[in-house]
Amino acid sequence: MDIDEGFYSRQLYVLGHDAMRRMGKANILIAGMRGLGVEIAKNVILAGVRSVTVQDEGMVEWYDLSSQFYCKEADLGQNRALSCLSSLSRLNAHVSVEAHSGPLDERLLTRFQVVVLTNSSLDEQKRVGDFCHSKDIKLIIADTKGLCGQLFCDFGEEFRVVDCDGETPLSVMVDSITKGNPGRVTCSEEHDFVDVTHVTFSGVQGMEELNTCGPLEVQVLDKYSFSICDTSGFSAYEKGGVASEVKKAAILTFKPLREALDEALRDPEMMVPTDYGKQEEHRTLHIAFQALHDFVKSTGHLPKPRSKVDADMLVTMTRKRCEASRLEELDECVVRKLAMTARGDLAPINAFIGGLAAQEVMKACSGKFTPLCQWLYFDALECLPEEEEEEGDEEEALTEETCAPKGCRYDGQIAVFGSAFQEKLARQRYFLVGAGAIGCELLKNFALIGLGAGEGGHITVTDMDSIERSNLNRQFLFRSQDVGRQKAEVAAQAVREMNPALNISAHQNRLGPESEGVYGYSFLRQLDGVAAALDNVEARVYLDTLCVRYQKPMLEGGTRGTKGSTVVVVPHLTESYGPATSSSDKAIPLCTLKNFPHRIEHTLQWARDQFEGIFKHTAENVNQYLRDDNFLSRLEQRGEVEAVEVLEVVSASVGDLRPRGWEDCVRWARLRWETLYNHDIRQLLHCFPPDALTSSGVPFWTGAKRCPHPLTFDPECTTHMDFVVAAANLYGQIHGIPDTTRDRSAVRATLEGVRVPAFAPKSSVKIHVSDEEMEADKGKDVDTARLEALKAELGPPRPDRQALRMHPLEFEKDDDSNFHMDYVVAASNLRAENYDIPPADRLKSKLIAGRIIPAIATTTAAIAGLMCVELYKLVWGRMQPHAHRSAFINLAVQLCVMSVPAKPRPFTVEHALSCAWALGNSCADLPNNSSSSGSS
């Protein structure tokens, strides 16, 4: 199956090609098209399975519109599956989407590899569960009732997981290997292996038997060494080598639903916690959900909102089931809250459970990541007011009357929070920063819950980016015809269609000091809160600073692949986001990039730097020289060494070396190849021969220093020609030469006439072996005569030279026709060949060089759901720290950690106890010479 990498690019970095191909063969049935079902369907369709069939026998009703984002008021009384079919079909042209309005019979079920049940009875779950388990059809059951959610998986008697966690396999450079039983491997850097890790070796010289061994189990000795198999019979180790982790497959066994219902309480490993502080409550929910099915079967309806009679009845039924299942402790308070809110249908809860359930569908299809084994419960009952809060405000008290349906699109939400709360939601004024993946999901939830959809209410969304094709796989408000349009504008238009009452305005402003005139005091003071859907730390920190200054709560969320996190920041109640911390990505030493790479990350960064220097900065410097009379004098202020480097390339670009046509571009590319991959390497080896020793007598080329070898150009080698073709085209682009080509035969014909000068070593060249040495020598070796000659040669810019203006290139990773990634991939892999580093394919190269954040729709939906759960609490005015939750999730291993946010850090300001929030606010307008002092 061909994979549309332009559409699935960010998801491919999460799943990989093999998993995507397996998913592309799977047919999925999703039963129940209320809010939860459509959420799962949306995520699964975006993921790229072969087909999705949505099934529902029911008709659209007012309750559905609280969370069914593809049904409208005009669909009331129509079949749910048919009503949302057209919208679901437009999500992904690669997926066939059908609707089925009949019952779930066995003939239908046999057509699918995965079946998802939502909004189903326990009897139907057991019937379908028995059939699916017997036919090895993967079954997922998902359900939400008000503020509570349930998830169950049965993937059969034997399910193979090819990659349990999706983490990048570890690798480490080898420094030495001893002969012995066992052999001891010493690494040139710290390793992260553990005792269960299996590794393979590559590039080992001397003890070459290891290069052909199967995966070997390691025993960790310390952070720099580990032992392996018996190496006493192997050849003596000489140098080199990389030890790489090998992922081991796992075989899992699942119990059918009938057995798993009872086993869950006896086997704690069968119930995955979503909040470690609620494990006992979720054991109660396991019984209470079953009792809820009994209630519906007995009465024909769910408990009425806030009905004490119905709540008592459910408690009684739960007690009976509790006795039969031998649950030692039953939390009756949880059961009552479930009963009083079960008729609710909330978009944020559906978003969270729907994101998790859709990820389980993808696991079932692909074998990628560890499935849920087997139950999961979630609740956000802390959103409800405490009893004393209800008694204190009669207008907002939750009663049968205030929670009764109104015949409106918010009935599913009113059933949980009451009509007064709904009116309060409608009056909210919120600022959303970012209309990307999380921003789209947040806007969907905002529209469904009615945030800012009443008199005085408003949502402002800003995003400076336009829509790209790679966005469509997870930013579900956008369609292919929207590519090129502004994200905020299209997103606002899309959610107005979901809820026409929504008051929303779209901006295209970058958030930062330059936009303080727009988002200053007058704008921020009238807000009720801020939501951050940003993709960089600097913008988050800036927004957090504004929120501290103007005392506004902030909801913040972020994702990376299957991992996601949320932070809720409440004035004077929780700790603020805080200042930017240093990046976890370690900067690569400059000397490593220039001369001593040992990882593909190093060669990719070097290739990216080459691109920026040649095809962007050179052109910018030439243009600046041509238009700025003071260019030369200002350049000297940056240092004479840098001035010489810049003027060399400027002189070449405006002088006789400037290309006149396509043949000159090819010639330049060929000579550039020879310089980078032959002459520079030979010069390095001239300075440090392969047998060179350090001043202490140890080999120079050891540890992280890999001894390189020069390459010889071969037009028959694909990578060699890839470089020449890409470099020649890019060189032509910056010089405005139109007659560029991908025709390799034409390029080869031109290459035959290129004369390549022979290498001549330079004894005057000094190669630094460390950044410290480079810094110490900075400015010492200035060729003053050359600098003056270049200045005289160039002189002031002349009118006749204005036609020499160049065209700088901005690196664009997602356009496969522009030669940018062609150049970076070829340049990196050629340098990797110089240093015997395993090359990287285009996808991996794009990830690293393009600094792409892997992304997937399931994680995004789940994180946005959790953010909006916190929004409920903010609107309600929950001012107890224990009511709020920060979260971290990893859907690859179904990890969900909820924690109470930290309190603001206390400070002493002029002998008065304060907190971080108050300090941030009071210091916002202090003069720079203020004498405040503080200690934490």
PDB file of N, CA, C and O in Angstrom, residues 428-490:
ATOM      1  N   GLN A 428     -19.116  33.750  29.094  1.00  0.00           N
ATOM      2  CA  GLN A 428     -17.660  33.748  29.224  1.00  0.00           C
ATOM      3  C   GLN A 428     -16.981  34.419  28.036  1.00  0.00           C
ATOM      4  O   GLN A 428     -17.432  34.320  26.890  1.00  0.00           O
ATOM      5  N   ARG A 429     -15.895  35.092  28.345  1.00  0.00           N
ATOM      6  CA  ARG A 429     -15.056  35.708  27.313  1.00  0.00           C
ATOM      7  C   ARG A 429     -13.670  35.072  27.411  1.00  0.00           C
ATOM      8  O   ARG A 429     -12.982  35.219  28.430  1.00  0.00           O
ATOM      9  N   TYR A 430     -13.284  34.345  26.370  1.00  0.00           N
ATOM     10  CA  TYR A 430     -12.028  33.590  26.409  1.00  0.00           C
ATOM     11  C   TYR A 430     -11.132  33.946  25.225  1.00  0.00           C
ATOM     12  O   TYR A 430     -11.600  34.320  24.147  1.00  0.00           O
ATOM     13  N   PHE A 431      -9.849  33.809  25.469  1.00  0.00           N
ATOM     14  CA  PHE A 431      -8.819  34.075  24.464  1.00  0.00           C
ATOM     15  C   PHE A 431      -8.090  32.768  24.196  1.00  0.00           C
ATOM     16  O   PHE A 431      -7.482  32.189  25.098  1.00  0.00           O
ATOM     17  N   LEU A 432      -8.182  32.276  22.957  1.00  0.00           N
ATOM     18  CA  LEU A 432      -7.486  31.054  22.557  1.00  0.00           C
ATOM     19  C   LEU A 432      -6.315  31.429  21.665  1.00  0.00           C
ATOM     20  O   LEU A 432      -6.490  32.069  20.634  1.00  0.00           O
ATOM     21  N   VAL A 433      -5.123  31.009  22.073  1.00  0.00           N
ATOM     22  CA  VAL A 433      -3.912  31.298  21.302  1.00  0.00           C
ATOM     23  C   VAL A 433      -3.467  30.016  20.611  1.00  0.00           C
ATOM     24  O   VAL A 433      -3.004  29.085  21.258  1.00  0.00           O
ATOM     25  N   GLY A 434      -3.662  29.972  19.306  1.00  0.00           N
ATOM     26  CA  GLY A 434      -3.295  28.796  18.525  1.00  0.00           C
ATOM     27  C   GLY A 434      -4.508  28.093  17.962  1.00  0.00           C
ATOM     28  O   GLY A 434      -5.423  27.722  18.702  1.00  0.00           O
ATOM     29  N   ALA A 435      -4.540  27.919  16.643  1.00  0.00           N
ATOM     30  CA  ALA A 435      -5.647  27.218  15.989  1.00  0.00           C
ATOM     31  C   ALA A 435      -5.125  26.013  15.217  1.00  0.00           C
ATOM     32  O   ALA A 435      -5.629  25.677  14.158  1.00  0.00           O
ATOM     33  N   GLY A 436      -4.090  25.373  15.778  1.00  0.00           N
ATOM     34  CA  GLY A 436      -3.555  24.155  15.188  1.00  0.00           C
ATOM     35  C   GLY A 436      -4.314  22.941  15.676  1.00  0.00           C
ATOM     36  O   GLY A 436      -5.536  22.971  15.818  1.00  0.00           O
ATOM     37  N   ALA A 437      -3.592  21.852  15.944  1.00  0.00           N
ATOM     38  CA  ALA A 437      -4.249  20.591  16.303  1.00  0.00           C
ATOM     39  C   ALA A 437      -5.046  20.721  17.602  1.00  0.00           C
ATOM     40  O   ALA A 437      -6.253  20.446  17.636  1.00  0.00           O
ATOM     41  N   ILE A 438      -4.400  21.143  18.694  1.00  0.00           N
ATOM     42  CA  ILE A 438      -5.114  21.304  19.960  1.00  0.00           C
ATOM     43  C   ILE A 438      -6.122  22.430  19.851  1.00  0.00           C
ATOM     44  O   ILE A 438      -7.238  22.342  20.389  1.00  0.00           O
ATOM     45  N   GLY A 439      -5.769  23.493  19.153  1.00  0.00           N
ATOM     46  CA  GLY A 439      -6.694  24.615  18.993  1.00  0.00           C
ATOM     47  C   GLY A 439      -7.986  24.203  18.309  1.00  0.00           C
ATOM     48  O   GLY A 439      -9.082  24.616  18.719  1.00  0.00           O
ATOM     49  N   CYS A 440      -7.896  23.382  17.264  1.00  0.00           N
ATOM     50  CA  CYS A 440      -9.110  22.902  16.584  1.00  0.00           C
ATOM     51  C   CYS A 440      -9.978  22.086  17.533  1.00  0.00           C
ATOM     52  O   CYS A 440     -11.210  22.243  17.559  1.00  0.00           O
ATOM     53  N   GLU A 441      -9.353  21.207  18.302  1.00  0.00           N
ATOM     54  CA  GLU A 441     -10.116  20.373  19.242  1.00  0.00           C
ATOM     55  C   GLU A 441     -10.758  21.224  20.335  1.00  0.00           C
ATOM     56  O   GLU A 441     -11.905  20.985  20.738  1.00  0.00           O
ATOM     57  N   LEU A 442     -10.028  22.215  20.820  1.00  0.00           N
ATOM     58  CA  LEU A 442     -10.601  23.102  21.835  1.00  0.00           C
ATOM     59  C   LEU A 442     -11.789  23.878  21.283  1.00  0.00           C
ATOM     60  O   LEU A 442     -12.833  23.996  21.946  1.00  0.00           O
ATOM     61  N   LEU A 443     -11.655  24.402  20.078  1.00  0.00           N
ATOM     62  CA  LEU A 443     -12.757  25.162  19.493  1.00  0.00           C
ATOM     63  C   LEU A 443     -13.989  24.295  19.296  1.00  0.00           C
ATOM     64  O   LEU A 443     -15.121  24.755  19.496  1.00  0.00           O
ATOM     65  N   LYS A 444     -13.786  23.044  18.889  1.00  0.00           N
ATOM     66  CA  LYS A 444     -14.917  22.117  18.779  1.00  0.00           C
ATOM     67  C   LYS A 444     -15.620  21.982  20.125  1.00  0.00           C
ATOM     68  O   LYS A 444     -16.856  22.091  20.217  1.00  0.00           O
ATOM     69  N   ASN A 445     -14.845  21.757  21.178  1.00  0.00           N
ATOM     70  CA  ASN A 445     -15.438  21.625  22.507  1.00  0.00           C
ATOM     71  C   ASN A 445     -16.098  22.916  22.968  1.00  0.00           C
ATOM     72  O   ASN A 445     -17.173  22.894  23.583  1.00  0.00           O
ATOM     73  N   PHE A 446     -15.455  24.053  22.688  1.00  0.00           N
ATOM     74  CA  PHE A 446     -16.049  25.341  23.070  1.00  0.00           C
ATOM     75  C   PHE A 446     -17.422  25.508  22.419  1.00  0.00           C
ATOM     76  O   PHE A 446     -18.386  25.960  23.053  1.00  0.00           O
ATOM     77  N   ALA A 447     -17.511  25.156  21.126  1.00  0.00           N
ATOM     78  CA  ALA A 447     -18.778  25.303  20.416  1.00  0.00           C
ATOM     79  C   ALA A 447     -19.843  24.394  21.008  1.00  0.00           C
ATOM     80  O   ALA A 447     -21.005  24.798  21.180  1.00  0.00           O
ATOM     81  N   LEU A 448     -19.463  23.168  21.339  1.00  0.00           N
ATOM     82  CA  LEU A 448     -20.439  22.199  21.844  1.00  0.00           C
ATOM     83  C   LEU A 448     -20.932  22.549  23.241  1.00  0.00           C
ATOM     84  O   LEU A 448     -22.116  22.390  23.553  1.00  0.00           O
ATOM     85  N   ILE A 449     -20.033  23.039  24.097  1.00  0.00           N
ATOM     86  CA  ILE A 449     -20.462  23.363  25.461  1.00  0.00           C
ATOM     87  C   ILE A 449     -21.111  24.737  25.538  1.00  0.00           C
ATOM     88  O   ILE A 449     -21.676  25.099  26.575  1.00  0.00           O
ATOM     89  N   GLY A 450     -21.025  25.526  24.453  1.00  0.00           N
ATOM     90  CA  GLY A 450     -21.663  26.838  24.442  1.00  0.00           C
ATOM     91  C   GLY A 450     -20.845  27.936  25.079  1.00  0.00           C
ATOM     92  O   GLY A 450     -21.399  28.949  25.515  1.00  0.00           O
ATOM     93  N   LEU A 451     -19.522  27.782  25.112  1.00  0.00           N
ATOM     94  CA  LEU A 451     -18.667  28.811  25.693  1.00  0.00           C
ATOM     95  C   LEU A 451     -18.749  30.076  24.839  1.00  0.00           C
ATOM     96  O   LEU A 451     -18.498  30.044  23.633  1.00  0.00           O
ATOM     97  N   GLY A 452     -19.107  31.181  25.460  1.00  0.00           N
ATOM     98  CA  GLY A 452     -19.183  32.448  24.740  1.00  0.00           C
ATOM     99  C   GLY A 452     -20.290  32.512  23.711  1.00  0.00           C
ATOM    100  O   GLY A 452     -20.229  33.311  22.778  1.00  0.00           O
ATOM    101  N   ALA A 453     -21.330  31.679  23.876  1.00  0.00           N
ATOM    102  CA  ALA A 453     -22.400  31.624  22.865  1.00  0.00           C
ATOM    103  C   ALA A 453     -23.643  32.390  23.290  1.00  0.00           C
ATOM    104  O   ALA A 453     -24.729  32.155  22.758  1.00  0.00           O
ATOM    105  N   GLY A 454     -23.505  33.312  24.231  1.00  0.00           N
ATOM    106  CA  GLY A 454     -24.641  34.091  24.685  1.00  0.00           C
ATOM    107  C   GLY A 454     -24.332  35.574  24.696  1.00  0.00           C
ATOM    108  O   GLY A 454     -23.246  36.009  24.286  1.00  0.00           O
ATOM    109  N   GLU A 455     -25.263  36.343  25.175  1.00  0.00           N
ATOM    110  CA  GLU A 455     -25.077  37.787  25.232  1.00  0.00           C
ATOM    111  C   GLU A 455     -23.910  38.132  26.145  1.00  0.00           C
ATOM    112  O   GLU A 455     -23.849  37.692  27.296  1.00  0.00           O
ATOM    113  N   GLY A 456     -22.974  38.917  25.630  1.00  0.00           N
ATOM    114  CA  GLY A 456     -21.788  39.305  26.394  1.00  0.00           C
ATOM    115  C   GLY A 456     -20.644  38.327  26.283  1.00  0.00           C
ATOM    116  O   GLY A 456     -19.507  38.652  26.644  1.00  0.00           O
ATOM    117  N   GLY A 457     -20.915  37.128  25.806  1.00  0.00           N
ATOM    118  CA  GLY A 457     -19.866  36.132  25.675  1.00  0.00           C
ATOM    119  C   GLY A 457     -19.120  36.267  24.360  1.00  0.00           C
ATOM    120  O   GLY A 457     -19.656  36.762  23.368  1.00  0.00           O
ATOM    121  N   HIS A 458     -17.863  35.797  24.343  1.00  0.00           N
ATOM    122  CA  HIS A 458     -17.074  35.912  23.117  1.00  0.00           C
ATOM    123  C   HIS A 458     -15.810  35.063  23.224  1.00  0.00           C
ATOM    124  O   HIS A 458     -15.253  34.892  24.307  1.00  0.00           O
ATOM    125  N   ILE A 459     -15.372  34.541  22.080  1.00  0.00           N
ATOM    126  CA  ILE A 459     -14.097  33.845  21.974  1.00  0.00           C
ATOM    127  C   ILE A 459     -13.261  34.566  20.931  1.00  0.00           C
ATOM    128  O   ILE A 459     -13.731  34.851  19.828  1.00  0.00           O
ATOM    129  N   THR A 460     -12.022  34.865  21.288  1.00  0.00           N
ATOM    130  CA  THR A 460     -11.063  35.416  20.336  1.00  0.00           C
ATOM    131  C   THR A 460      -9.988  34.367  20.108  1.00  0.00           C
ATOM    132  O   THR A 460      -9.401  33.865  21.066  1.00  0.00           O
ATOM    133  N   VAL A 461      -9.755  34.020  18.855  1.00  0.00           N
ATOM    134  CA  VAL A 461      -8.709  33.045  18.534  1.00  0.00           C
ATOM    135  C   VAL A 461      -7.708  33.712  17.607  1.00  0.00           C
ATOM    136  O   VAL A 461      -8.083  34.421  16.676  1.00  0.00           O
ATOM    137  N   THR A 462      -6.429  33.506  17.881  1.00  0.00           N
ATOM    138  CA  THR A 462      -5.398  34.066  17.007  1.00  0.00           C
ATOM    139  C   THR A 462      -4.407  32.983  16.617  1.00  0.00           C
ATOM    140  O   THR A 462      -4.046  32.128  17.431  1.00  0.00           O
ATOM    141  N   ASP A 463      -4.009  33.020  15.370  1.00  0.00           N
ATOM    142  CA  ASP A 463      -2.977  32.119  14.847  1.00  0.00           C
ATOM    143  C   ASP A 463      -2.462  32.745  13.564  1.00  0.00           C
ATOM    144  O   ASP A 463      -3.228  33.049  12.660  1.00  0.00           O
ATOM    145  N   MET A 464      -1.166  32.935  13.479  1.00  0.00           N
ATOM    146  CA  MET A 464      -0.583  33.612  12.326  1.00  0.00           C
ATOM    147  C   MET A 464      -0.318  32.668  11.156  1.00  0.00           C
ATOM    148  O   MET A 464       0.015  33.113  10.059  1.00  0.00           O
ATOM    149  N   ASP A 465      -0.479  31.363  11.359  1.00  0.00           N
ATOM    150  CA  ASP A 465      -0.113  30.397  10.323  1.00  0.00           C
ATOM    151  C   ASP A 465      -1.245  30.159   9.336  1.00  0.00           C
ATOM    152  O   ASP A 465      -2.429  30.311   9.658  1.00  0.00           O
ATOM    153  N   SER A 466      -0.857  29.739   8.152  1.00  0.00           N
ATOM    154  CA  SER A 466      -1.822  29.301   7.150  1.00  0.00           C
ATOM    155  C   SER A 466      -1.837  27.773   7.105  1.00  0.00           C
ATOM    156  O   SER A 466      -0.921  27.111   7.595  1.00  0.00           O
ATOM    157  N   ILE A 467      -2.864  27.221   6.510  1.00  0.00           N
ATOM    158  CA  ILE A 467      -3.082  25.777   6.510  1.00  0.00           C
ATOM    159  C   ILE A 467      -2.181  25.109   5.475  1.00  0.00           C
ATOM    160  O   ILE A 467      -2.090  25.539   4.322  1.00  0.00           O
ATOM    161  N   GLU A 468      -1.506  24.049   5.894  1.00  0.00           N
ATOM    162  CA  GLU A 468      -0.680  23.241   5.007  1.00  0.00           C
ATOM    163  C   GLU A 468      -1.302  21.851   4.906  1.00  0.00           C
ATOM    164  O   GLU A 468      -2.057  21.424   5.778  1.00  0.00           O
ATOM    165  N   ARG A 469      -0.938  21.123   3.867  1.00  0.00           N
ATOM    166  CA  ARG A 469      -1.534  19.806   3.662  1.00  0.00           C
ATOM    167  C   ARG A 469      -1.204  18.851   4.804  1.00  0.00           C
ATOM    168  O   ARG A 469      -2.009  18.008   5.181  1.00  0.00           O
ATOM    169  N   SER A 470      -0.009  18.975   5.375  1.00  0.00           N
ATOM    170  CA  SER A 470       0.376  18.084   6.470  1.00  0.00           C
ATOM    171  C   SER A 470      -0.462  18.314   7.724  1.00  0.00           C
ATOM    172  O   SER A 470      -0.451  17.479   8.629  1.00  0.00           O
ATOM    173  N   ASN A 471      -1.199  19.445   7.776  1.00  0.00           N
ATOM    174  CA  ASN A 471      -2.071  19.715   8.932  1.00  0.00           C
ATOM    175  C   ASN A 471      -3.335  18.859   8.912  1.00  0.00           C
ATOM    176  O   ASN A 471      -3.945  18.614   9.956  1.00  0.00           O
ATOM    177  N   LEU A 472      -3.766  18.426   7.734  1.00  0.00           N
ATOM    178  CA  LEU A 472      -5.107  17.872   7.577  1.00  0.00           C
ATOM    179  C   LEU A 472      -5.309  16.565   8.322  1.00  0.00           C
ATOM    180  O   LEU A 472      -6.439  16.191   8.636  1.00  0.00           O
ATOM    181  N   ASN A 473      -4.230  15.847   8.624  1.00  0.00           N
ATOM    182  CA  ASN A 473      -4.337  14.554   9.277  1.00  0.00           C
ATOM    183  C   ASN A 473      -4.773  14.651  10.735  1.00  0.00           C
ATOM    184  O   ASN A 473      -5.252  13.664  11.298  1.00  0.00           O
ATOM    185  N   ARG A 474      -4.645  15.813  11.356  1.00  0.00           N
ATOM    186  CA  ARG A 474      -5.015  15.918  12.770  1.00  0.00           C
ATOM    187  C   ARG A 474      -5.741  17.222  13.106  1.00  0.00           C
ATOM    188  O   ARG A 474      -6.359  17.309  14.163  1.00  0.00           O
ATOM    189  N   GLN A 475      -5.670  18.217  12.255  1.00  0.00           N
ATOM    190  CA  GLN A 475      -6.377  19.480  12.494  1.00  0.00           C
ATOM    191  C   GLN A 475      -7.697  19.391  11.741  1.00  0.00           C
ATOM    192  O   GLN A 475      -7.854  19.917  10.646  1.00  0.00           O
ATOM    193  N   PHE A 476      -8.659  18.705  12.384  1.00  0.00           N
ATOM    194  CA  PHE A 476      -9.799  18.149  11.673  1.00  0.00           C
ATOM    195  C   PHE A 476     -10.814  19.194  11.188  1.00  0.00           C
ATOM    196  O   PHE A 476     -11.731  18.849  10.438  1.00  0.00           O
ATOM    197  N   LEU A 477     -10.670  20.447  11.588  1.00  0.00           N
ATOM    198  CA  LEU A 477     -11.589  21.478  11.102  1.00  0.00           C
ATOM    199  C   LEU A 477     -11.251  21.923   9.684  1.00  0.00           C
ATOM    200  O   LEU A 477     -12.031  22.637   9.061  1.00  0.00           O
ATOM    201  N   PHE A 478     -10.094  21.494   9.170  1.00  0.00           N
ATOM    202  CA  PHE A 478      -9.633  21.959   7.861  1.00  0.00           C
ATOM    203  C   PHE A 478      -9.835  20.870   6.803  1.00  0.00           C
ATOM    204  O   PHE A 478      -9.753  19.679   7.089  1.00  0.00           O
ATOM    205  N   ARG A 479     -10.052  21.312   5.559  1.00  0.00           N
ATOM    206  CA  ARG A 479     -10.203  20.409   4.426  1.00  0.00           C
ATOM    207  C   ARG A 479      -9.169  20.775   3.346  1.00  0.00           C
ATOM    208  O   ARG A 479      -8.562  21.841   3.393  1.00  0.00           O
ATOM    209  N   SER A 480      -9.016  19.899   2.372  1.00  0.00           N
ATOM    210  CA  SER A 480      -7.991  20.110   1.343  1.00  0.00           C
ATOM    211  C   SER A 480      -8.186  21.432   0.614  1.00  0.00           C
ATOM    212  O   SER A 480      -7.211  22.089   0.227  1.00  0.00           O
ATOM    213  N   GLN A 481      -9.430  21.853   0.433  1.00  0.00           N
ATOM    214  CA  GLN A 481      -9.667  23.123  -0.268  1.00  0.00           C
ATOM    215  C   GLN A 481      -9.283  24.337   0.581  1.00  0.00           C
ATOM    216  O   GLN A 481      -9.241  25.462   0.071  1.00  0.00           O
ATOM    217  N   ASP A 482      -8.992  24.108   1.864  1.00  0.00           N
ATOM    218  CA  ASP A 482      -8.596  25.210   2.743  1.00  0.00           C
ATOM    219  C   ASP A 482      -7.098  25.461   2.755  1.00  0.00           C
ATOM    220  O   ASP A 482      -6.638  26.423   3.389  1.00  0.00           O
ATOM    221  N   VAL A 483      -6.315  24.608   2.113  1.00  0.00           N
ATOM    222  CA  VAL A 483      -4.864  24.769   2.125  1.00  0.00           C
ATOM    223  C   VAL A 483      -4.498  26.149   1.588  1.00  0.00           C
ATOM    224  O   VAL A 483      -4.979  26.575   0.532  1.00  0.00           O
ATOM    225  N   GLY A 484      -3.659  26.841   2.335  1.00  0.00           N
ATOM    226  CA  GLY A 484      -3.256  28.195   1.978  1.00  0.00           C
ATOM    227  C   GLY A 484      -4.031  29.280   2.696  1.00  0.00           C
ATOM    228  O   GLY A 484      -3.566  30.418   2.771  1.00  0.00           O
ATOM    229  N   ARG A 485      -5.198  28.951   3.228  1.00  0.00           N
ATOM    230  CA  ARG A 485      -5.989  29.944   3.969  1.00  0.00           C
ATOM    231  C   ARG A 485      -5.487  30.052   5.406  1.00  0.00           C
ATOM    232  O   ARG A 485      -4.764  29.191   5.914  1.00  0.00           O
ATOM    233  N   GLN A 486      -5.919  31.120   6.102  1.00  0.00           N
ATOM    234  CA  GLN A 486      -5.507  31.331   7.484  1.00  0.00           C
ATOM    235  C   GLN A 486      -6.214  30.358   8.428  1.00  0.00           C
ATOM    236  O   GLN A 486      -7.430  30.163   8.341  1.00  0.00           O
ATOM    237  N   LYS A 487      -5.437  29.747   9.329  1.00  0.00           N
ATOM    238  CA  LYS A 487      -6.000  28.750  10.237  1.00  0.00           C
ATOM    239  C   LYS A 487      -7.119  29.312  11.104  1.00  0.00           C
ATOM    240  O   LYS A 487      -8.186  28.698  11.239  1.00  0.00           O
ATOM    241  N   ALA A 488      -6.885  30.441  11.731  1.00  0.00           N
ATOM    242  CA  ALA A 488      -7.868  30.997  12.666  1.00  0.00           C
ATOM    243  C   ALA A 488      -9.185  31.292  11.955  1.00  0.00           C
ATOM    244  O   ALA A 488     -10.270  31.011  12.479  1.00  0.00           O
ATOM    245  N   GLU A 489      -9.100  31.833  10.761  1.00  0.00           N
ATOM    246  CA  GLU A 489     -10.304  32.195  10.007  1.00  0.00           C
ATOM    247  C   GLU A 489     -11.129  30.949   9.656  1.00  0.00           C
ATOM    248  O   GLU A 489     -12.341  30.910   9.843  1.00  0.00           O
ATOM    249  N   VAL A 490     -10.464  29.918   9.148  1.00  0.00           N
ATOM    250  CA  VAL A 490     -11.170  28.702   8.746  1.00  0.00           C
ATOM    251  C   VAL A 490     -11.730  27.979   9.967  1.00  0.00           C
ATOM    252  O   VAL A 490     -12.863  27.479   9.937  1.00  0.00           O
TER     253      VAL A 490
END
